[in-house]
Coordinates of C-alpha atoms and ligand atoms in Angstrom, one line a residue:
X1 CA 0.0 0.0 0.0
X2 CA 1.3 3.4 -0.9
X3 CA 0.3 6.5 0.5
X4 CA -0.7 10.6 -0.9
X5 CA -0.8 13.6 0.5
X6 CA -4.1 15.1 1.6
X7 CA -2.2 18.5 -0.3
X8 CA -1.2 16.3 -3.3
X9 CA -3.5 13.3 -4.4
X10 CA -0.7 12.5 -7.1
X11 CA 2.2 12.0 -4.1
X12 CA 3.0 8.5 -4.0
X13 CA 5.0 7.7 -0.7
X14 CA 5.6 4.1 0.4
X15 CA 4.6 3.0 3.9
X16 CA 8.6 3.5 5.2
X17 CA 9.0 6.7 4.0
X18 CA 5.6 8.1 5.4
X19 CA 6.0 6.0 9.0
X20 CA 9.7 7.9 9.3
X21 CA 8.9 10.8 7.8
X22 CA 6.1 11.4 9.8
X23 CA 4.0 14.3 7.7
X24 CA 4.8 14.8 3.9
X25 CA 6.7 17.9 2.7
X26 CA 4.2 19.8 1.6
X27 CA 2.6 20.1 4.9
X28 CA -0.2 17.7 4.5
X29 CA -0.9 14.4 6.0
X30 CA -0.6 10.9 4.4
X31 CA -3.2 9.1 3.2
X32 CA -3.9 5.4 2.2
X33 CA -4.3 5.9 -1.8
X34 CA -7.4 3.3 -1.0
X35 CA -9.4 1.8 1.4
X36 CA -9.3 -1.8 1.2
X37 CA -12.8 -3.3 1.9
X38 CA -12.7 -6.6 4.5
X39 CA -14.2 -9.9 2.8
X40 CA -18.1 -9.9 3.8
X41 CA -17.8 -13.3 5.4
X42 CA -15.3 -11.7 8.0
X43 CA -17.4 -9.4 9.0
X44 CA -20.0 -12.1 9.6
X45 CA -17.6 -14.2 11.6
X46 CA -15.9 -11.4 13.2
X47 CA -17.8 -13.0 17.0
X48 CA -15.4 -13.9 19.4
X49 CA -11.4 -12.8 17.5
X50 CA -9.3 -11.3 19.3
X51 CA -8.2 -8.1 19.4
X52 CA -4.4 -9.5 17.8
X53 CA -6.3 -11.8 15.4
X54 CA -7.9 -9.0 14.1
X55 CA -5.5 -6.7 13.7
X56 CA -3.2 -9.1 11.8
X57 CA -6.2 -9.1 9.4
X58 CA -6.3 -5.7 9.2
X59 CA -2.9 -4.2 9.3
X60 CA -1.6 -6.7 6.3
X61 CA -3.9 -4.9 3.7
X62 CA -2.2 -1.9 4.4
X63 CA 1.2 -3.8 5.1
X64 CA 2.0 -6.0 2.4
X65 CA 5.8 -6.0 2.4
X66 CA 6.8 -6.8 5.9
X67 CA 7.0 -10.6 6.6
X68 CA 3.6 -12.2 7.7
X69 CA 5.9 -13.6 10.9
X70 CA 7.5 -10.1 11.6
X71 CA 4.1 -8.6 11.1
X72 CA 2.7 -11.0 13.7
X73 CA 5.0 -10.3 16.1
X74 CA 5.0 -6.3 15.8
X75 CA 1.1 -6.8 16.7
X76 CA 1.8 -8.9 19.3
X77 CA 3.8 -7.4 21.2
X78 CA 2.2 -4.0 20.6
X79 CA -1.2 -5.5 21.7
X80 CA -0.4 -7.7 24.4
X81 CA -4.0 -6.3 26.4
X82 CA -7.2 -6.3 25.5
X83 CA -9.5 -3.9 24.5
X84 CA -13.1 -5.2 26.7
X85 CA -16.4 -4.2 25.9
X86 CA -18.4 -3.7 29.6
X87 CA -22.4 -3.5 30.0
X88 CA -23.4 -0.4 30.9
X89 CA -26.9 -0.8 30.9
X90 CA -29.2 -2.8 27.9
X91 CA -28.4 -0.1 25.1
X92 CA -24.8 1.5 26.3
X93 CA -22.0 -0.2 26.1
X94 CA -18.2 1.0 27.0
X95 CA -15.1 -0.1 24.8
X96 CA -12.3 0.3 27.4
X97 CA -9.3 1.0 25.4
X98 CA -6.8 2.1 28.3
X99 CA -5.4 -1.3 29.4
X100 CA -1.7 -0.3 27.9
X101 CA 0.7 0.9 30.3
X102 CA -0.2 4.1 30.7
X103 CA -3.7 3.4 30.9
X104 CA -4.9 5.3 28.2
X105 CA -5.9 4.3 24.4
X106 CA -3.0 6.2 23.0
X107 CA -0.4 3.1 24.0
X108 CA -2.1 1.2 21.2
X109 CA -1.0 3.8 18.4
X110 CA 2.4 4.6 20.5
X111 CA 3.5 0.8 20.9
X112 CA 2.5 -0.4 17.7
X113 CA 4.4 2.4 16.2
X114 CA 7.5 2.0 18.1
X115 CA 7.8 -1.2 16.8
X116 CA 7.1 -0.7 13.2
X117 CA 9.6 2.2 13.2
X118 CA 12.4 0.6 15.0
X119 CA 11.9 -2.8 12.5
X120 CA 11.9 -0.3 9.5
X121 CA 15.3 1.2 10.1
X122 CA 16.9 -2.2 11.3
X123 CA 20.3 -2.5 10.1
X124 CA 20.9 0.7 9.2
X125 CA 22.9 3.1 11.0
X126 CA 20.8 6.2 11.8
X127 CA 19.5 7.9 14.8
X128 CA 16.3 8.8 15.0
X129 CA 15.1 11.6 16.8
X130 CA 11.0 12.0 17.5
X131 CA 9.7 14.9 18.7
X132 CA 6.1 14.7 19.9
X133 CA 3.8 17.7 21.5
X134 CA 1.5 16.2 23.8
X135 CA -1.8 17.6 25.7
X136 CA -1.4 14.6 28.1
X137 CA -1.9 11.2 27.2
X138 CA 0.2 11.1 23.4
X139 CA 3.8 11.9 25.4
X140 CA 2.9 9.0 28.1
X141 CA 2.0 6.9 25.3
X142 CA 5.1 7.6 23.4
X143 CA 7.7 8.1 25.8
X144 CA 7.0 4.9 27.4
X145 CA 6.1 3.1 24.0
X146 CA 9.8 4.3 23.4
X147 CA 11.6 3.8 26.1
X148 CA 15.2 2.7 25.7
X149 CA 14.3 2.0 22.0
X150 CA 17.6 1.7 20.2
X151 CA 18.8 4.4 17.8
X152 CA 15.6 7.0 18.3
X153 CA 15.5 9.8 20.5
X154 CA 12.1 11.3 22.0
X155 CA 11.7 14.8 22.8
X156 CA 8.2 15.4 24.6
X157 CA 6.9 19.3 24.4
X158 CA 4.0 19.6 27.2
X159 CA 1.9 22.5 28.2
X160 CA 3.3 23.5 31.7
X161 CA 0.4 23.1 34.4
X162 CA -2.2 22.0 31.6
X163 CA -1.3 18.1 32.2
X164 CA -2.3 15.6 35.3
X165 CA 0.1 14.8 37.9
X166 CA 0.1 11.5 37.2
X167 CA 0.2 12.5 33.3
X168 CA 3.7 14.8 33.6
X169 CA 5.3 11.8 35.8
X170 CA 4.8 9.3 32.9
X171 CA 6.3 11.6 30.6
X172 CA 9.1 13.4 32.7
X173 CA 10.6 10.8 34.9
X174 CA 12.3 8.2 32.0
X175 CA 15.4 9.7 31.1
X176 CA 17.1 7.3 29.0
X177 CA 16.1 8.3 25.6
X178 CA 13.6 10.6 26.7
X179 CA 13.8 14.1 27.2
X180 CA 11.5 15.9 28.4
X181 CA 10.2 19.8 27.5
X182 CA 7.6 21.6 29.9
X183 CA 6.9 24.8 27.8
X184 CA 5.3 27.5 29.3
X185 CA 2.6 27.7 26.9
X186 CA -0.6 25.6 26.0
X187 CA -1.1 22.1 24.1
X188 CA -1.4 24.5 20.2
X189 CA 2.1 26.1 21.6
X190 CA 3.5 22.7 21.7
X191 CA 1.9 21.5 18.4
X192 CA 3.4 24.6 16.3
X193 CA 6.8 24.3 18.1
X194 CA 7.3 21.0 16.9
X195 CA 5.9 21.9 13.8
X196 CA 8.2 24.3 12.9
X197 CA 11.0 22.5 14.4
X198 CA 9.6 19.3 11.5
X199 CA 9.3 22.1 8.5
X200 CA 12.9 23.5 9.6
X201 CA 15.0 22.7 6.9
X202 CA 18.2 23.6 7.9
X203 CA 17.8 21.6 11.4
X204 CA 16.7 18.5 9.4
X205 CA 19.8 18.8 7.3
X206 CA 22.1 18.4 10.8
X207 CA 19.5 15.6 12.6
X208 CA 16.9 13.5 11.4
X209 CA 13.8 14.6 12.8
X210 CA 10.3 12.9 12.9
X211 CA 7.0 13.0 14.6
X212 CA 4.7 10.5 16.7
X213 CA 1.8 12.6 16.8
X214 CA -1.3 11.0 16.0
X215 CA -0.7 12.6 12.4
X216 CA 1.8 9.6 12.1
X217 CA -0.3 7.3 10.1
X218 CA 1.8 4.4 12.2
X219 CA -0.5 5.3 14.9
X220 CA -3.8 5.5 12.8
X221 CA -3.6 1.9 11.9
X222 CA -3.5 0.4 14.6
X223 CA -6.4 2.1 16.1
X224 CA -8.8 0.6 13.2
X225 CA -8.4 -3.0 15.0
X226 CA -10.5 -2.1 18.3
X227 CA -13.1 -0.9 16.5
X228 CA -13.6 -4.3 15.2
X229 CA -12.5 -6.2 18.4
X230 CA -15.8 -3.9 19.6
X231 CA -17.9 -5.6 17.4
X232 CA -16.4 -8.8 18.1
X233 CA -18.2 -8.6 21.5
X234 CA -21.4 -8.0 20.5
X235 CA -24.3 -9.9 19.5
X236 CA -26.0 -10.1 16.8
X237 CA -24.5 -6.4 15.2
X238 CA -25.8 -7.6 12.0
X239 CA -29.3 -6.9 13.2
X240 CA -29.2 -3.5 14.9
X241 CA -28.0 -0.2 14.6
X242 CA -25.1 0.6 16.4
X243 CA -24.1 3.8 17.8
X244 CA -20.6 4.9 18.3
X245 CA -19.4 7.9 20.4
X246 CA -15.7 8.7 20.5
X247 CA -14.4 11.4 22.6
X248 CA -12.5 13.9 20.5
X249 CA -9.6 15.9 20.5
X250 CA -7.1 15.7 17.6
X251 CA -9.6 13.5 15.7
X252 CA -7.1 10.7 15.1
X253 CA -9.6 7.9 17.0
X254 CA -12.6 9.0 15.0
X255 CA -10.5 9.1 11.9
X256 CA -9.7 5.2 12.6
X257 CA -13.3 4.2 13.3
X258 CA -13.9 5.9 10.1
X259 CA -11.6 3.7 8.5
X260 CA -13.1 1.0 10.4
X261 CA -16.6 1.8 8.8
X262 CA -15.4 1.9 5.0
X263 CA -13.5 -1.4 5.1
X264 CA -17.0 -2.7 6.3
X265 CA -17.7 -2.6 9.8
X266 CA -21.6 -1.8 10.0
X267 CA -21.6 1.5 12.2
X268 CA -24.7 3.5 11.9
X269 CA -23.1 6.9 12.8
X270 CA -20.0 8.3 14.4
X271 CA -20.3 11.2 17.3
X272 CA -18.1 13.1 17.5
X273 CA -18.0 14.0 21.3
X274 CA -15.8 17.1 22.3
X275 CA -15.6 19.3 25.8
X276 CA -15.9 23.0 24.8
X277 CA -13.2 23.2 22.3
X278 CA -16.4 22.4 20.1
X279 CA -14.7 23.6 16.7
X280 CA -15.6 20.5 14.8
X281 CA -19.2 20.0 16.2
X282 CA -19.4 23.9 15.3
X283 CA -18.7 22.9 11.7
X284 CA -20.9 19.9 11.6
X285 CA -23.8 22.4 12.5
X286 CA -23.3 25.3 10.6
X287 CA -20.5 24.1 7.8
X288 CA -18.2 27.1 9.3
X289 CA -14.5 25.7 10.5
X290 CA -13.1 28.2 12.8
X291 CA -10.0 26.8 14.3
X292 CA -8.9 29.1 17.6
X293 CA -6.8 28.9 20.8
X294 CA -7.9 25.7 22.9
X295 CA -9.6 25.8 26.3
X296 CA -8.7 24.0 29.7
X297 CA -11.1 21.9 30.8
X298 CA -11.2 18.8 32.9
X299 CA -11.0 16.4 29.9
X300 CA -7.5 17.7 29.6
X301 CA -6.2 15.0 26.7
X302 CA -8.8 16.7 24.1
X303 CA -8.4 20.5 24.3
X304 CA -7.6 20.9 21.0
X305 CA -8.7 24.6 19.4
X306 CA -7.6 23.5 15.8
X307 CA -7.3 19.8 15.7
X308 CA -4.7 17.9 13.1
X309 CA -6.5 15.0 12.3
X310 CA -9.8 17.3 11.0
X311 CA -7.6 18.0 7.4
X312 CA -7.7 14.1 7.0
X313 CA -11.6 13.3 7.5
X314 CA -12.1 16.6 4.8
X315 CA -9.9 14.8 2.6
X316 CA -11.6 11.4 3.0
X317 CA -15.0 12.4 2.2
X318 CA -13.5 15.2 -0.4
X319 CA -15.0 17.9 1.6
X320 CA -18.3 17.0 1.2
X321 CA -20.1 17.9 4.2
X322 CA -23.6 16.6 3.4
X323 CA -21.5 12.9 3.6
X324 CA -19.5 13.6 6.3
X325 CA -23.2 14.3 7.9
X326 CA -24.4 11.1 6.8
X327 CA -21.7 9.3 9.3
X328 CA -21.1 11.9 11.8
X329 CA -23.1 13.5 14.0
X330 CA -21.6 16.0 16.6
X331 CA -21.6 17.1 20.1
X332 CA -20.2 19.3 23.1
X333 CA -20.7 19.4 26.8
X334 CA -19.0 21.6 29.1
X335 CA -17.3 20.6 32.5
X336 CA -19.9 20.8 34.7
X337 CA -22.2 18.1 32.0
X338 CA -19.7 16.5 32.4
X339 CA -19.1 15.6 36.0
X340 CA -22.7 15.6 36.4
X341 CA -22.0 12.5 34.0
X342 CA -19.5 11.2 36.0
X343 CA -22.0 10.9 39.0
X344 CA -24.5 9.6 37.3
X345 CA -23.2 6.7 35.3
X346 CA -21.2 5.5 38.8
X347 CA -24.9 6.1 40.9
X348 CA -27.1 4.7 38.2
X349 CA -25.2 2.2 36.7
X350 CA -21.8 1.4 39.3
X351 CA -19.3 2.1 36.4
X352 CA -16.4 5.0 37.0
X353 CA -16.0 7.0 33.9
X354 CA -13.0 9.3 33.1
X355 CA -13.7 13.0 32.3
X356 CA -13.1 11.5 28.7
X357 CA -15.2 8.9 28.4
X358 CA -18.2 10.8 30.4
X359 CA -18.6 13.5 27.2
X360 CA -18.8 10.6 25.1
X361 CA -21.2 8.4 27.2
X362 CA -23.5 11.7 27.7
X363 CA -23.3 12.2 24.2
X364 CA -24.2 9.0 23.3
X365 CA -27.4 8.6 25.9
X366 CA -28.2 12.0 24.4
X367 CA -28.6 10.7 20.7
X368 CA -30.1 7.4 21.8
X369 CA -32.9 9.5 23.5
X370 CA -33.3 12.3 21.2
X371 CA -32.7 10.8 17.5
X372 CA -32.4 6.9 17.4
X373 CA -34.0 4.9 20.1
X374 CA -34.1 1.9 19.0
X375 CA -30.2 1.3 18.4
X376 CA -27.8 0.3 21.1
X377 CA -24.1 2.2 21.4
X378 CA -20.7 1.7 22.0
X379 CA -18.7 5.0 23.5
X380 CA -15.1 4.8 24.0
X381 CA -13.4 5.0 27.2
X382 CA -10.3 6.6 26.4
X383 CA -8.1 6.3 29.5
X384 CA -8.6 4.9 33.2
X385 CA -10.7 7.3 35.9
X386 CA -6.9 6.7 38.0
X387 CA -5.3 9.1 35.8
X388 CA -7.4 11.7 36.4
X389 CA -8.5 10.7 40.0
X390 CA -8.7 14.1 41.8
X391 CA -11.2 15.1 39.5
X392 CA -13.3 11.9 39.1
X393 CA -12.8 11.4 43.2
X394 CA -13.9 15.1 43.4
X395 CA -17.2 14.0 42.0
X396 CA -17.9 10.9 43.5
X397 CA -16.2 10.7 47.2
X398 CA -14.6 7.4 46.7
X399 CA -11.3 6.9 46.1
X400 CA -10.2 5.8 42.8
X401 CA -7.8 3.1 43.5
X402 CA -4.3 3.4 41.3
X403 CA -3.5 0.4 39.3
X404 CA 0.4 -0.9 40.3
X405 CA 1.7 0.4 36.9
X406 CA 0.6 3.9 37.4
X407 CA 1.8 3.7 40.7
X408 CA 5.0 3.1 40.3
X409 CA 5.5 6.1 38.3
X410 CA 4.6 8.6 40.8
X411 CA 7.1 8.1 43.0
X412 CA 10.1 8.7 40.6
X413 CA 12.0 11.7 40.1
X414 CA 10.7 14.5 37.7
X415 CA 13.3 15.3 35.2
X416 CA 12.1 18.2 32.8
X417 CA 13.4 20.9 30.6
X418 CA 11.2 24.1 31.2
X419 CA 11.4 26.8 28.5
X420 CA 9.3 29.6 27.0
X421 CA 7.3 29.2 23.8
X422 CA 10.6 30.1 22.1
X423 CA 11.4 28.2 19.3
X424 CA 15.1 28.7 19.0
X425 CA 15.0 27.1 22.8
X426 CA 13.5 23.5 21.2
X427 CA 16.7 24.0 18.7
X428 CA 19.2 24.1 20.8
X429 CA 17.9 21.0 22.9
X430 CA 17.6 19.0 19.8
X431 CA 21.0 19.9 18.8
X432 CA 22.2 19.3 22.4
X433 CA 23.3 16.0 22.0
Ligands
LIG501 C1 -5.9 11.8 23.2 C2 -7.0 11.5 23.9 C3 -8.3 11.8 23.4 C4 -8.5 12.4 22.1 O1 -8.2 11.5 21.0 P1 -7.9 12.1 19.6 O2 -7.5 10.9 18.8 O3 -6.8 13.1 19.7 O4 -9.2 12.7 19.1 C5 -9.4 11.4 24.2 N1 -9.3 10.9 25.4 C6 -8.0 10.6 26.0 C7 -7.9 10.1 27.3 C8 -6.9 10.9 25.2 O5 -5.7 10.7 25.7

């Protein structure tokens, strides 16, 4: 499978050069030049795979020259967790997708990615140095995902004071191979530091320099997989509409369900669930796109005022907004909807929600109420309530208790650069080596 630009439909990039090279030159994001379409009678006897079973299946129609038995074990090891589908009540259901190490979804892209990167440039004598801006979540993923990883270097940019505790530990306590960059600034600061530092030509002459955002379409693929595995657990999905609701941020995890839907998995309709950086529902209502500074808000991992990942669902449905209305429908809640969420789903139903997960569950019971209810959902619970347990303990008065490998991270040593928003500061620490 080769891949275009969404700037040039004519660019023809093979799957090595786009995984290292991270974005395309011109600025754009890659694409898969096609979609392939899963065999109908998989589909049908998709009950009961795993989530490794079907990501083999998946990933080799977009990988088809790495080894079946290499590809097996990249997978593998990448995805050596579940993703479980939990009962929420007779129509809700909750894909937990945070059973990586760092408890949230984002070790699925991150891991998989390491792994595909570091087999790619086997061999060869080159050092690799990723540089990765993070609202929370992506430099835990990464950083860890990562860690001592031969031959590639990993600079983390975070938004001083915008990320958990338990968030800035995972990310600024490896050392190693890992350095990371608290910049006085928010998560859009971050995102066009490294962005200038990836379109600096002069800087990618001296080091090679790549990204592991979730523009990397090494972390896309993976992330088609659970929706299947999703599927896998339900019953009977053939004869009922099925809702999904996926908490958004960058739009990389929608993007992947909406690959997930084109190769054939039968989704009735996508929502797109934000917290008040609403820029994308905004455009689904009124077809304006106004990208602006991102908001804090207690659903930290997706405040996002002008979110990467958008430019690649535009592309995919060739800006046609009527079709992206067909599969997407949009929503927003603020944070006091959303603990009121928090409390409810734990009183009603016994389950703990993240601040994450809780704007898509409310989003989700609010379209099965208001538009479809006779179809049953699936929202995605994007990281475990521990990471963000003040908040979610805040809510509910119990404690949240912190799983061993969490644990362990808060009681090492924080080990951060801190700069200003200042460009030539990220220079010098890449070239500081
Ligand atoms: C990153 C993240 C999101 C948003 O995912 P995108 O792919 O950026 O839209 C949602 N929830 C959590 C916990 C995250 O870490």
């Amino acid at each position: 499978m080769k891949f275009y630009s969404t700037q040039d439909k004519s660019l023809r990039a093979t799957l090595k050069e786009s995984v290292i090279k991270g974005m395309p030159a011109d600025g754009g994001l890659y694409m898969p030049v096609s979609i392939p379409k899963l065999p109908k009678a998989f589909i049908q006897s998709l009950e009961g795979k795993g989530l490794q079973e079907i990501g083999f299946e998946i990933a080799r129609l977009f990988i088809d020259n790495i080894n079946e038995n290499e590809l097996h074990n990249i997978i593998n090891s990448a995805l050596n967790f579940d993703t479980p589908l939990i009962n929420i009540n007779d129509h809700i259901h909750t894909l937990e997708t945070f059973h990586g190490p760092t408890l949230a979804f984002k070790d699925i892209g991150a891991r998989f990615m390491a792994r595909l990167m570091s087999y790619l440039i086997r061999g060869e004598d080159r050092k690799l140095n990723i540089i990765v801006a993070t609202s929370g979540d992506t430099g835990s993923a990464v950083a860890n995902g990562f860690y001592k990883v031969p031959g590639i270097r990993v600079f983390v940019l975070y938004p001083c004071g915008k990320i958990s505790k338990i968030q800035e530990k995972q990310i600024a306590t490896l050392g190693e191979n890992i350095t990371a960059i608290e910049v006085k600034g928010n998560f859009d600061d971050c995102q066009e530091l490294v962005k200038t530092a990836l379109g600096d030509q002069k800087l990618n002459q001296k080091i090679e320099l790549t990204t592991a955002n979730s523009i990397n379409i090494a972390r896309l693929l993976p992330q088609i997989f659970y929706y299947f595995r999703a599927f896998a657990q339900l019953e009977n999905f053939m004869d009922s509409d099925i809702i999904v609701s996926v908490p958004c941020g960058n739009f990389g995890n929608l993007t992947a369900g909406l690959f997930a839907q084109r190769m054939g998995l039968p989704v009735q309709k996508f929502i797109a669930a934000t917290n008040i950086n609403k820029v994308v529902p905004e455009y689904l209502q009124s077809g304006q796109y106004q990208p602006r500074e991102s908001i804090a808000t207690i659903s930290n991992a997706m405040d996002v005022g002008d979110p990467s990942n958008f430019a690649r669902i535009l592309d995919f449905y060739d800006n046609d907004r009527e079709a992206i209305l067909e599969d997407i429908s949009g929503a927003s809640y603020n944070d006091t909807e959303t603990r009121q969420t928090i409390k409810k789903v734990l009183s009603r139903w016994g389950y703990i929600c993240d601040p994450h997960g809780a704007v898509g569950f409310r989003a989700l019971e609010e379209y099965l109420m208001q538009v479809d209810p006779g179809a049953s959902g699936i929202f995605l619970e994007t990281a475990h309530p521990a990471k963000f347990k003040d908040v979610v303990e805040e809510e509910i008065g119990i404690e949240v208790s912190v799983p061993e490998r969490l644990a362990k991270f808060l009681k090492r040593e924080k080990l951060s650069l801190k700069i200003e928003k200042d460009y030539q500061k990220v220079k010098d620490i890449l070239l500081d080596q």
